[in-house]
Short mmCIF file of C-alpha atoms in Angstrom, two decimals:
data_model
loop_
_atom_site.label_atom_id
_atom_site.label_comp_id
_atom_site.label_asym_id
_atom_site.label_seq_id
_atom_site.Cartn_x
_atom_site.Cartn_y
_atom_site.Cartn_z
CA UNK N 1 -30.96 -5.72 -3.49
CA UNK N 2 -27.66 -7.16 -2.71
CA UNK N 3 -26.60 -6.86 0.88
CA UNK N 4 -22.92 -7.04 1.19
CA UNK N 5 -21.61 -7.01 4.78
CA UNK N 6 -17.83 -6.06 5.58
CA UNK N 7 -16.54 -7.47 8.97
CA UNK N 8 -15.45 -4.60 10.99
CA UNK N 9 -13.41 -5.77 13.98
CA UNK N 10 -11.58 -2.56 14.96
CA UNK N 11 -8.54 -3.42 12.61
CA UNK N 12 -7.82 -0.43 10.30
CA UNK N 13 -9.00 1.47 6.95
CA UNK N 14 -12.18 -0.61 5.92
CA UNK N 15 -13.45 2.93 3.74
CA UNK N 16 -11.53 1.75 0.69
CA UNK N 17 -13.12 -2.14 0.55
CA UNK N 18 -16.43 -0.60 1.06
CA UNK N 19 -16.10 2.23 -1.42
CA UNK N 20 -14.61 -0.12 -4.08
CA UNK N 21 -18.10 -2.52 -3.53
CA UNK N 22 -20.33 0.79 -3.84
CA UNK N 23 -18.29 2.02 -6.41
CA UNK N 24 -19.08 -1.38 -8.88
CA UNK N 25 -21.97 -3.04 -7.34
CA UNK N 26 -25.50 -2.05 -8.85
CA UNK N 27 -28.21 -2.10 -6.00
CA UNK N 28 -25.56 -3.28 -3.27
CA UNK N 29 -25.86 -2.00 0.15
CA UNK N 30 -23.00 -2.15 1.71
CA UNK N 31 -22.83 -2.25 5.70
CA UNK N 32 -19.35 -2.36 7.51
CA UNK N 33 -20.47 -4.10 10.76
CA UNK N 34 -18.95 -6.31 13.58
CA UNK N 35 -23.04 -6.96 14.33
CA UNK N 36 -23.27 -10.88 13.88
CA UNK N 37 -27.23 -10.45 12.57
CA UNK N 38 -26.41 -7.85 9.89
CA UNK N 39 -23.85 -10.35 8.64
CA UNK N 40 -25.83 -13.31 8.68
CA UNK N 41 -28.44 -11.55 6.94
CA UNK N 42 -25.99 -10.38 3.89
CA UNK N 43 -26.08 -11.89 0.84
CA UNK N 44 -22.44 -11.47 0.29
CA UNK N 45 -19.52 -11.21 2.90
CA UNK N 46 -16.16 -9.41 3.28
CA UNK N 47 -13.55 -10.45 5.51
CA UNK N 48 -10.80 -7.74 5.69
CA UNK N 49 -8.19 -7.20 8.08
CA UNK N 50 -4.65 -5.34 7.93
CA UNK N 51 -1.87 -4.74 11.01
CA UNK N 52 -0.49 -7.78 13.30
CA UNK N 53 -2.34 -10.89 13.73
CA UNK N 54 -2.29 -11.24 17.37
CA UNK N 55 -4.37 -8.03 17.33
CA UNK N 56 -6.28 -9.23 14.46
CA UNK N 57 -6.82 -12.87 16.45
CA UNK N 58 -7.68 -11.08 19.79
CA UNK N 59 -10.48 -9.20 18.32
CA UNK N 60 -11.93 -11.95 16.36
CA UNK N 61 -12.30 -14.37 18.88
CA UNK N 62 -13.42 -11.24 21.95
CA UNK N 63 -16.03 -9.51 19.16
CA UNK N 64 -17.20 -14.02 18.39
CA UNK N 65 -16.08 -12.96 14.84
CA UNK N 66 -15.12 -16.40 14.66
CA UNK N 67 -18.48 -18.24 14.76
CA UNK N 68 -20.03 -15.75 12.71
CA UNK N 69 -17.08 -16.56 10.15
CA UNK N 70 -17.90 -20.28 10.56
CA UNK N 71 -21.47 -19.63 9.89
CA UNK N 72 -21.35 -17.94 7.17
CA UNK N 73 -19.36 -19.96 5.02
CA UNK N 74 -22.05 -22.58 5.47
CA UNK N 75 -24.43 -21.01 2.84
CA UNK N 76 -22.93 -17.72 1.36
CA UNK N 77 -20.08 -16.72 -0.50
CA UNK N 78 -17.16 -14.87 1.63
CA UNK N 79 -14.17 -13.41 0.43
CA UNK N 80 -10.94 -12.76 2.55
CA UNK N 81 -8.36 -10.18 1.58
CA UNK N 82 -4.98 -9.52 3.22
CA UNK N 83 -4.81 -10.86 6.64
CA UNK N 84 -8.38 -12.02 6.70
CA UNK N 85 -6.95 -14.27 4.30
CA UNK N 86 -4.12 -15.13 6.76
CA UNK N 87 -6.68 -15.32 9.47
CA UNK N 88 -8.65 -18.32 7.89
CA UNK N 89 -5.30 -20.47 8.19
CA UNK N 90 -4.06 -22.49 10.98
CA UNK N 91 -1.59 -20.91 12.22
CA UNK N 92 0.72 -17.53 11.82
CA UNK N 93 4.49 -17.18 12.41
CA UNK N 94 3.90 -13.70 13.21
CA UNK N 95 4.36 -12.14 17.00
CA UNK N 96 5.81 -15.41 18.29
CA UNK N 97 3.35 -17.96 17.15
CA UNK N 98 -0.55 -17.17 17.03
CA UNK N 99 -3.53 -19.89 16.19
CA UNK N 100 -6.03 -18.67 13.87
CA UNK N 101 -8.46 -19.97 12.80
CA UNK N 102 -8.23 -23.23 11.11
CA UNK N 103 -10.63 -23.17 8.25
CA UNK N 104 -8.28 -23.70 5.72
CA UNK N 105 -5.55 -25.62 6.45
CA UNK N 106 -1.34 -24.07 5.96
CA UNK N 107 0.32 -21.48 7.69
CA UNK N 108 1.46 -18.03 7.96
CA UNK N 109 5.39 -17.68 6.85
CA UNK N 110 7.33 -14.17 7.18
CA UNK N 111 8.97 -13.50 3.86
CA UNK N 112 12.64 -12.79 5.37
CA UNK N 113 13.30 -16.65 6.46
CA UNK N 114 13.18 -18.01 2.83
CA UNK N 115 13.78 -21.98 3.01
CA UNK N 116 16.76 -22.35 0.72
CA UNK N 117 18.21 -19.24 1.37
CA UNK N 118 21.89 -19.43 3.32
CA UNK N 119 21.47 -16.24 4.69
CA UNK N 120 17.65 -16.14 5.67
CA UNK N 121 17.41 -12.85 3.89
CA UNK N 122 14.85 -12.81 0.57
CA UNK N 123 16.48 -12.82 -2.73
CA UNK N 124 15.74 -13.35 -6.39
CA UNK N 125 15.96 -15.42 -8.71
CA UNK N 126 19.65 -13.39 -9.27
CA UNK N 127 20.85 -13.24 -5.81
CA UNK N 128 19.44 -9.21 -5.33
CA UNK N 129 18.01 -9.07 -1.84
CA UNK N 130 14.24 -8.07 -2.06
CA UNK N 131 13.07 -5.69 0.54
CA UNK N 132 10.43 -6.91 3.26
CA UNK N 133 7.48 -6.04 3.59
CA UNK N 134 6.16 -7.12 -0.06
CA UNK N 135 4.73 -3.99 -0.93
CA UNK N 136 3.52 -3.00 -4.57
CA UNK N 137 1.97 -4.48 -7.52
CA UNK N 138 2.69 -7.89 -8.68
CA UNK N 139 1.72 -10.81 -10.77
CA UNK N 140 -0.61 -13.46 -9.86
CA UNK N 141 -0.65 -16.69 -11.74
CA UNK N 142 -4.45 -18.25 -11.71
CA UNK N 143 -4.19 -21.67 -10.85
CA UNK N 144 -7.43 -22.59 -11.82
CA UNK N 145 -10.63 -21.02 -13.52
CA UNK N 146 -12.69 -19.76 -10.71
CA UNK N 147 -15.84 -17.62 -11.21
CA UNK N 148 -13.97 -14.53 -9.72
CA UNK N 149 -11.58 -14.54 -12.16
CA UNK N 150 -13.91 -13.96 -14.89
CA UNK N 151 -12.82 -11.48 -17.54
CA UNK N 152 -9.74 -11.00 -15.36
CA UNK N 153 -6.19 -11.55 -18.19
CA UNK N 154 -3.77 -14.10 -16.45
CA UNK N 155 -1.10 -12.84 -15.17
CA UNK N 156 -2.57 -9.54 -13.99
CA UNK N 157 -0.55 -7.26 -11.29
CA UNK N 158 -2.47 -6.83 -8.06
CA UNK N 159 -1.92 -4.50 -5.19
CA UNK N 160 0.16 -6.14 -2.04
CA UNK N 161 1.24 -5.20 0.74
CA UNK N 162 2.59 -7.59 3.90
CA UNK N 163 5.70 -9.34 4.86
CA UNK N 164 3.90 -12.91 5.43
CA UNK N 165 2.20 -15.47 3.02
CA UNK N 166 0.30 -18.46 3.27
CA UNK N 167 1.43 -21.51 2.46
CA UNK N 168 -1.10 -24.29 2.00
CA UNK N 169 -1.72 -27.13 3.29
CA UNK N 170 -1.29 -30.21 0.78
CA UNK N 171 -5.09 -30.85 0.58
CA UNK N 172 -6.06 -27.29 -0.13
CA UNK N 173 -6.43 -25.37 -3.79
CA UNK N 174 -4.90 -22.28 -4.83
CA UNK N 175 -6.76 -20.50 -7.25
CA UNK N 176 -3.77 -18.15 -7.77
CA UNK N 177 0.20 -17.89 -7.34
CA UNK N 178 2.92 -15.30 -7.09
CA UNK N 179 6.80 -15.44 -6.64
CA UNK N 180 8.57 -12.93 -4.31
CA UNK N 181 11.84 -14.74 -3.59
CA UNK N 182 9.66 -17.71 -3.24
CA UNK N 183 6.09 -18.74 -4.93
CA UNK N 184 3.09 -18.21 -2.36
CA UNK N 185 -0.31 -18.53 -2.37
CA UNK N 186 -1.97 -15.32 -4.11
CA UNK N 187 -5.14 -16.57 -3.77
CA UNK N 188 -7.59 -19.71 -2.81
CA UNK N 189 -10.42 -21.11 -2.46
CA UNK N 190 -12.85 -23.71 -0.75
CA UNK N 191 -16.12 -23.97 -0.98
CA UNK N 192 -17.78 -21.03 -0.50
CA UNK N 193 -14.99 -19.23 0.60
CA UNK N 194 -12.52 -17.05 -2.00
CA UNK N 195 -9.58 -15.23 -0.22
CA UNK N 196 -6.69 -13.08 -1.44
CA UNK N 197 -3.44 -11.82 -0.10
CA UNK N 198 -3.59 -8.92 -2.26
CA UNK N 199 -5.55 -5.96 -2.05
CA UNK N 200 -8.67 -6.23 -4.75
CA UNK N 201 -9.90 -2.84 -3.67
CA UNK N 202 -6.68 -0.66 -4.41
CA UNK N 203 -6.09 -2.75 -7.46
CA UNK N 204 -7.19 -0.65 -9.86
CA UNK N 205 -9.38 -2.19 -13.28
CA UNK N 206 -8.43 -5.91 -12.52
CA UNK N 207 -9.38 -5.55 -8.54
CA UNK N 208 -12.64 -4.16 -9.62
CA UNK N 209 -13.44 -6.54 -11.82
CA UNK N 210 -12.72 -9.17 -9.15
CA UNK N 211 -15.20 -7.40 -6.93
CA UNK N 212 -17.74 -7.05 -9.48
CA UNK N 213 -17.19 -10.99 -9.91
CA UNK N 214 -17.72 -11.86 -6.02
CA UNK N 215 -20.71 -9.83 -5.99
CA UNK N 216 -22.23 -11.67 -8.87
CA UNK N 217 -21.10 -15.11 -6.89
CA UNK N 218 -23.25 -17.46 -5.28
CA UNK N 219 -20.64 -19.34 -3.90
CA UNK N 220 -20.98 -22.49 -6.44
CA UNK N 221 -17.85 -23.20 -8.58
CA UNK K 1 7.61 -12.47 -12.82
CA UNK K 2 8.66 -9.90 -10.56
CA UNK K 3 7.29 -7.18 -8.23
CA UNK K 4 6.95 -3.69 -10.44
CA UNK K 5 8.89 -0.25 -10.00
CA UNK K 6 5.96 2.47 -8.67
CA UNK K 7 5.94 5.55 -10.04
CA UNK K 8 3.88 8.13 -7.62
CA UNK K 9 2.60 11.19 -8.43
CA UNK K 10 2.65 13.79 -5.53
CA UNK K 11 -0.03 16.30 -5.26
CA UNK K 12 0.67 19.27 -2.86
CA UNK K 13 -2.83 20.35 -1.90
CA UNK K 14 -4.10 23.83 0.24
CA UNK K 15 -7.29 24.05 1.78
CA UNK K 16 -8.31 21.61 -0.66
CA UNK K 17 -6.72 23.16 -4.02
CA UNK K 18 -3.69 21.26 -5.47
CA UNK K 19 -0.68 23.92 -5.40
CA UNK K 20 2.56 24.55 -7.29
CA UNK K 21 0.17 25.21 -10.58
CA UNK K 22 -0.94 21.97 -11.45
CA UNK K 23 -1.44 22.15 -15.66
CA UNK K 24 -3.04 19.39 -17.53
CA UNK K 25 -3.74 20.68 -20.86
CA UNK K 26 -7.55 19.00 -21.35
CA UNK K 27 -8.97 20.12 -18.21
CA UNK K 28 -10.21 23.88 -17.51
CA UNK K 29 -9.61 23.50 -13.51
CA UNK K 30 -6.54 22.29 -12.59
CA UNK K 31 -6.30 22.99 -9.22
CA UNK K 32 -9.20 19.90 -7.91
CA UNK K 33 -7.27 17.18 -6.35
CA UNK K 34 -9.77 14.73 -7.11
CA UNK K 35 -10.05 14.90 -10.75
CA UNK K 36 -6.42 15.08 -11.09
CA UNK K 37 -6.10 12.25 -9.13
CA UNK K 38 -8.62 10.18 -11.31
CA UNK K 39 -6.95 11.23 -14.23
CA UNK K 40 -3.30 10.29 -12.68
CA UNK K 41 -4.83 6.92 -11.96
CA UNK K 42 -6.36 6.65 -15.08
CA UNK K 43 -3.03 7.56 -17.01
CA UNK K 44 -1.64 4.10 -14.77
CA UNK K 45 -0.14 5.82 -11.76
CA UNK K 46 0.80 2.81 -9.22
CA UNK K 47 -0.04 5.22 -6.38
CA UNK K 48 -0.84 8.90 -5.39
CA UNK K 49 0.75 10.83 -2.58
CA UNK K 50 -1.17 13.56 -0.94
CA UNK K 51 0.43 16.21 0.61
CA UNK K 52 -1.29 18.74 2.70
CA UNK K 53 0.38 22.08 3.40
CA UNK K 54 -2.85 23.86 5.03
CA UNK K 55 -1.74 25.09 7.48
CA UNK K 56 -4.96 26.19 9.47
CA UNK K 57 -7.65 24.15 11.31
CA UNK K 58 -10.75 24.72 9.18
CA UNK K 59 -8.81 23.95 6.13
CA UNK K 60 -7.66 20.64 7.73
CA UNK K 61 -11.29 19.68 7.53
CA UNK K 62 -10.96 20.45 3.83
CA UNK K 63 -8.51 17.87 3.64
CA UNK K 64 -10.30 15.19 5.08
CA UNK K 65 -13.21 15.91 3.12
CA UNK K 66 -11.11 16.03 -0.35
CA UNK K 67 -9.32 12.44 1.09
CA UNK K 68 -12.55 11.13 1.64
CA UNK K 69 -13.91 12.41 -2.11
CA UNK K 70 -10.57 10.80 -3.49
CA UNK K 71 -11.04 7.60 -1.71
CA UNK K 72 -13.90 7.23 -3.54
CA UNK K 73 -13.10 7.49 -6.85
CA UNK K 74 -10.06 6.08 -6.89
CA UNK K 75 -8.26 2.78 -6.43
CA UNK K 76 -5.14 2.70 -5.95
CA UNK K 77 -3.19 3.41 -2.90
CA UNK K 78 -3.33 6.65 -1.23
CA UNK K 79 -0.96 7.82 0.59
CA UNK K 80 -1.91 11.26 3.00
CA UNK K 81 1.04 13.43 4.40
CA UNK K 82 1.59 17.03 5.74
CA UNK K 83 0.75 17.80 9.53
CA UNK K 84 0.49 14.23 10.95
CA UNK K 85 1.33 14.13 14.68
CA UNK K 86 -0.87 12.76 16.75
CA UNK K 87 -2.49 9.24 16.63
CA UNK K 88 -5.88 10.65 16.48
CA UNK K 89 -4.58 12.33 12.60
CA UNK K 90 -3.78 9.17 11.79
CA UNK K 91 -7.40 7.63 12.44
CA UNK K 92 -9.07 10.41 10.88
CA UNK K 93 -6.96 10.13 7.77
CA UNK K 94 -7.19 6.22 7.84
CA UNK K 95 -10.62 6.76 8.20
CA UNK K 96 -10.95 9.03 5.44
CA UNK K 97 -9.62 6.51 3.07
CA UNK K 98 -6.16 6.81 3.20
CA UNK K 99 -4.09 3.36 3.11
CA UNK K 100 -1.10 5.14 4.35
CA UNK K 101 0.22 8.12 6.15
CA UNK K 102 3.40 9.97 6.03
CA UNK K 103 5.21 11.18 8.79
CA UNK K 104 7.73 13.59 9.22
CA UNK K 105 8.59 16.33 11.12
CA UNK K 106 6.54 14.80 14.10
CA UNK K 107 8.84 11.79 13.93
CA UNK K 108 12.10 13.95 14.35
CA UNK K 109 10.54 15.75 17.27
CA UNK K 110 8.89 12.61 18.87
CA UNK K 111 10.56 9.12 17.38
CA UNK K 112 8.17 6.93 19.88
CA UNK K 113 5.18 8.52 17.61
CA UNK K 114 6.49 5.76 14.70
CA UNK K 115 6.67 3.12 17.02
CA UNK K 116 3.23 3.75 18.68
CA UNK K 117 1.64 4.34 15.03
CA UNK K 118 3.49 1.42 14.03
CA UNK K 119 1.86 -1.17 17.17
CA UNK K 120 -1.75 0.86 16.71
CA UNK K 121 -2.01 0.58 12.61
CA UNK K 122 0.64 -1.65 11.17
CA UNK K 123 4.14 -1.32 9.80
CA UNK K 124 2.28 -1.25 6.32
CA UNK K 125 0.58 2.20 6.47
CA UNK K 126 3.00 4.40 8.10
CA UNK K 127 5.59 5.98 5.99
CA UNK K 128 8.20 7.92 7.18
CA UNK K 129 9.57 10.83 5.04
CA UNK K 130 12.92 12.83 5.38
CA UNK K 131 14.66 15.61 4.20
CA UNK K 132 17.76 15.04 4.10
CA UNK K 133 20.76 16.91 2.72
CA UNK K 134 24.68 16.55 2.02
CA UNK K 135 26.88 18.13 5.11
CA UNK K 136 30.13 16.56 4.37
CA UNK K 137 32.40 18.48 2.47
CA UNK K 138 34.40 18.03 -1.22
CA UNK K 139 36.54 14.71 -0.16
CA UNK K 140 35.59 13.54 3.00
CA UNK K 141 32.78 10.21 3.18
CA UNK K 142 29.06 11.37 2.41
CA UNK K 143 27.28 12.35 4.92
CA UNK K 144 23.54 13.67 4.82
CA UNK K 145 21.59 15.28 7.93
CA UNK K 146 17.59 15.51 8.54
CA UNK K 147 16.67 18.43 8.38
CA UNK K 148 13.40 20.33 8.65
CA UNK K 149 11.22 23.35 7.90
CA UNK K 150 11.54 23.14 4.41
CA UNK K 151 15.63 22.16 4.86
CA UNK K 152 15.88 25.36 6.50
CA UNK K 153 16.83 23.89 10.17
CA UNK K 154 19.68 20.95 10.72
CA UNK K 155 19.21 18.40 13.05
CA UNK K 156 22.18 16.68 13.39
CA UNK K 157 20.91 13.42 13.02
CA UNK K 158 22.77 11.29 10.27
CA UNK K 159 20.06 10.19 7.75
CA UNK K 160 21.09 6.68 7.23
CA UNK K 161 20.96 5.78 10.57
CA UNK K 162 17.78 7.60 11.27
CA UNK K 163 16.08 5.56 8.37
CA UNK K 164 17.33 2.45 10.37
CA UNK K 165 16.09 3.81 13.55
CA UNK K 166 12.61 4.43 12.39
CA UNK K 167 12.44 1.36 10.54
CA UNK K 168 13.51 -0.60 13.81
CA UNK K 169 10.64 1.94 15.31
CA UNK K 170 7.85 0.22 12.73
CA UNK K 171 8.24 2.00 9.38
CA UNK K 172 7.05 0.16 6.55
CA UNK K 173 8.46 2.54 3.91
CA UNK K 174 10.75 5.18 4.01
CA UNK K 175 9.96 8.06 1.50
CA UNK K 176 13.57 9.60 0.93
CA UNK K 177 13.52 13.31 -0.47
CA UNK K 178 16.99 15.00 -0.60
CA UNK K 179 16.42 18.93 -0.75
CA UNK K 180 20.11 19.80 -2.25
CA UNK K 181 18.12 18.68 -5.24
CA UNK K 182 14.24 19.29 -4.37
CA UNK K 183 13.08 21.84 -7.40
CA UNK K 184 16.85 21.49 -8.99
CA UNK K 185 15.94 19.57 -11.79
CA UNK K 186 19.32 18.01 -11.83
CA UNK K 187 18.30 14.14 -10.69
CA UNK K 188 17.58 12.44 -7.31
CA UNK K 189 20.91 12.69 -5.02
CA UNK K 190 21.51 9.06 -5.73
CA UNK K 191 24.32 8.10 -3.77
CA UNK K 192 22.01 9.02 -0.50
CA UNK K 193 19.30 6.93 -1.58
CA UNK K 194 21.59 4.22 -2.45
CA UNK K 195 22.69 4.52 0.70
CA UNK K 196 19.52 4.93 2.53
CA UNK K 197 18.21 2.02 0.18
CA UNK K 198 21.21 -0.88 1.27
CA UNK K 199 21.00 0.35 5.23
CA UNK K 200 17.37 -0.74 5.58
CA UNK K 201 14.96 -3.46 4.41
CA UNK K 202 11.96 -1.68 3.24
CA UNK K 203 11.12 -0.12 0.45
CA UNK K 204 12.69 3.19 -0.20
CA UNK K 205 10.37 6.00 -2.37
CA UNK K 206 13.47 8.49 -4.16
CA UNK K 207 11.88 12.13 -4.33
CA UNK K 208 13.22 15.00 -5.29
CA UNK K 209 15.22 16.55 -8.35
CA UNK K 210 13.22 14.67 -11.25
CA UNK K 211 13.51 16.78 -14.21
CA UNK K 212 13.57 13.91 -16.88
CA UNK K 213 12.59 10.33 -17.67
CA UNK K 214 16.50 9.04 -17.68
CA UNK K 215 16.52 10.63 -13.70
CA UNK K 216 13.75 8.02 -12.89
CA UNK K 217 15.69 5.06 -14.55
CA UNK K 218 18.90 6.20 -12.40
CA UNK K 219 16.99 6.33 -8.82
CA UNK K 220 16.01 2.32 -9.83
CA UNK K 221 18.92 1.13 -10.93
CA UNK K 222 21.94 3.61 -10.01
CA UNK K 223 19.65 4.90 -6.57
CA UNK K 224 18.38 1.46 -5.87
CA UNK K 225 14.78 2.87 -5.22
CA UNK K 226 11.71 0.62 -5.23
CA UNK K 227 9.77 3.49 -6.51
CA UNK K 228 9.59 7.19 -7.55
CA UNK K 229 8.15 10.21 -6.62
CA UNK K 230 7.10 13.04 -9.20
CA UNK K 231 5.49 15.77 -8.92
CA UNK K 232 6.26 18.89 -11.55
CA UNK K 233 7.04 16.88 -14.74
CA UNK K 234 3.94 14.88 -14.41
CA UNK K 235 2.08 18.52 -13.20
CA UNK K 236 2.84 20.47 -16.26
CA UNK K 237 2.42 17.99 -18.76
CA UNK K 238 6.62 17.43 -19.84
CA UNK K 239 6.02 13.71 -19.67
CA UNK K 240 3.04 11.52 -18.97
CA UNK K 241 3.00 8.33 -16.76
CA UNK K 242 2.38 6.06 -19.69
CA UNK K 243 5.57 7.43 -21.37
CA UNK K 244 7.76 7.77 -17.99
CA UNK K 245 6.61 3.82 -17.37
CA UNK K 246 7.33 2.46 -21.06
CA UNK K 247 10.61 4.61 -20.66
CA UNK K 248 11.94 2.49 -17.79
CA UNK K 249 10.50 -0.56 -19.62
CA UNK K 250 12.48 -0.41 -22.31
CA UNK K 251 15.91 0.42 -20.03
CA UNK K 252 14.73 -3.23 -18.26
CA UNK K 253 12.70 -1.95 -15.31
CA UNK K 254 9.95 -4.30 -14.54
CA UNK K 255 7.11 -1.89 -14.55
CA UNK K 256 2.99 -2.41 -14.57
CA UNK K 257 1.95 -1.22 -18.03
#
């Protein structure tokens, strides 16, 4: 049996994550918990998270989502999607300025204030202003040949939806890019730790897959 | 590489039954909102709309039982209008498996509802819709009003700067429906969501007056929409998604095929 564990921390619709797991998985339980034993005892962990970050922060660190985070990515594979992704990074532009949580090092930039752009709106590569928040399905370059993107084509569009992206630090690896007025970190990795700024679970055939991949996982590359 | 064109397939649902005669030729019971939204998805819809019209209670129940049933079964985003007003609906339909909800006539009555739905759930599931419709007259500047029941009652409030109120208020999508051309046939009103569409950052969802493939080309590129809403010519079989989405293909619409 393969005990998956989705981190419920009072942000939003966690339904669709833990459908989409049910929905490929074969013998997966699925538990959506903020409970720090139930996640420490799953074989596979979900980070999720949607809405600000300074809500998303505040509840990690008063639930001690945080440690559990930390200990879990000691010795099982975790994936991060959406601002769970943004979460793991140092810090966030968003709401002013908010510290998160530092396991991977970069930070969290708001679309609209595009370096090289005279106006600070978002534009492409033709001058047409893009509209903010990045919301639909899009392209995502794989950087490099991870085990969740098995069977997955290059190039695939995923789900998105959010108005800031994570851009890495120097010493960290994408595992995936996409451009939206600028090229941003779709997807990376690091060690046992896989997280996306798209949505796998509304993704349709090539978020499922990626799923199906994570559960089959252990975390080595 | 660029972000894709949505096209989004609206289903009108009572009690549970999807209204306004849904016909797909291959199934015998066309009225399930879960099958036909499997099969939408399945035929490469980017998302589905929802759009409850029950009007009592008990059927509301229905709905979140359908949403739930949906939710399930399919993934891609799901967007659940039709009676939203209080934050509690908005849980319960969250909760239920919708990513998004769609606001309307609660917004006109009570604007600070967007903003609080905004600060509770994030920009990126509330959608507000409006009915708009044309009140200026042959030769004077456009000008569209909100108005509601059905486009029966005028507000007086000027849609373009409503859209830019509400998306100052949190909204993370505006879906745009003009009812001078709702069940006309005759095209989106594209000069109001051009309008709508330059006035406001976020993405703007054109609805209303689709009768052909060319009238989804012209709400992208004449309209400026970021995506489309359908609901008859998908509903009766005229046109299926894979043929509406290599249609805008080939006129240079970056589309997920």
């Amino acid at each position: 049996m393969n005990k998956v564990a989705v981190i419920d921390y009072g942000m939003g619709n966690l339904h669709s994550v833990a459908k989409a797991v049910e929905y490929v998985g074969k013998n997966v339980t699925v538990s959506v918990t903020s409970d720090a034993n139930t996640i420490l005892q799953a074989d596979h962990v979900i980070f999720p998270g949607v809405g600000a970050i300074r809500d998303c922060m505040g509840e990690i660190l008063r639930l001690g989502i945080d440690e559990i985070v930390a200990e879990v990515v000691r010795n099982k594979p975790l994936l991060a999607v959406c601002v769970g992704m943004q979460a793991l990074m140092d810090n966030s532009e968003e709401n002013n300025g908010v510290k998160c949580l530092g396991m991977v090092s970069g930070r969290v930039r708001y679309f609209g204030n595009a370096q090289g752009s005279e106006t600070g709106a978002l534009t492409d590569e033709q001058g047409k202003r893009l509209k903010v928040p990045h919301m639909g399905w899009n392209m995502v370059k794989q950087t490099d040949k991870h085990p969740l993107w098995a069977g997955i084509e290059d190039n695939s569009r995923f789900y998105f939806v959010h108005s800031y992206y994570v851009e890495l630090g120097a010493q960290e690896k994408a595992s995936g890019v996409t451009e939206y007025g600028v090229p941003f970190t779709a997807a990376l990795n690091k060690g046992n730790i896989f997280a996306v700024q798209f949505h796998p679970e509304k993704s349709q055939h090539s978020g499922l897959q990626l799923l199906r991949n994570f559960l089959a996982w252990d975390g080595s590359i | 590489m660029a972000l894709a064109k949505r096209i989004i397939p609206c289903l009108d649902c009572d009690k549970g039954r999807v209204v306004k005669g849904v016909k797909f030729l291959d199934i015998r019971d066309a009225g399930d909102p879960v099958e036909i939204s499997k099969r939408y998805s399945d035929a490469g819809a980017d998302e589905i709309t929802f759009l409850d019209i029950t009007a009592s209670s008990e059927g509301r129940e229905t709905t979140v039982h359908t949403v739930e049933a949906i939710a399930s079964q399919v993934f891609i985003p799901l967007t659940v209008g039709g009676g939203i007003r209080t934050l509690e609906d908005i849980r319960t339909m969250l909760n239920a498996g919708a990513d998004k909800v769609s606001i309307n006539t609660a917004a006109v009555f009570n604007p600070e509802f967007v903003r609080e739905a905004a600060e509770r759930f994030g920009s990126q599931c509330i959608v507000v819709a409006m009915d708009a419709k044309k009140v200026s007259a042959a030769g004077e500047p456009n000008r569209w009003e909100i108005f509601t029941h059905g486009g029966r009652k005028a507000t007086g409030i000027d849609a373009v700067e409503w859209a830019k109120r509400m998306v100052n208020y949190g909204a993370g999508e505006i879906l745009l429906t003009s009812m001078d051309r709702d069940g006309t046939k005759s095209g989106f009103d594209l000069a109001l969501n051009k309008a709508v569409s330059e006035s406001v950052s976020v993405p703007i969802i054109a609805s209303g007056g689709v009768g052909n493939l060319q009238d989804l080309v012209d709400g992208v590129l004449l309209g400026q929409a970021d995506a489309v809403l359908a609901a008859s010519i998908f509903h009766f079989g005229e046109f299926s998604i894979p043929q509406a989405k290599r249609y805008m293909a080939d006129k240079g619409i970056t589309m997920r095929l």
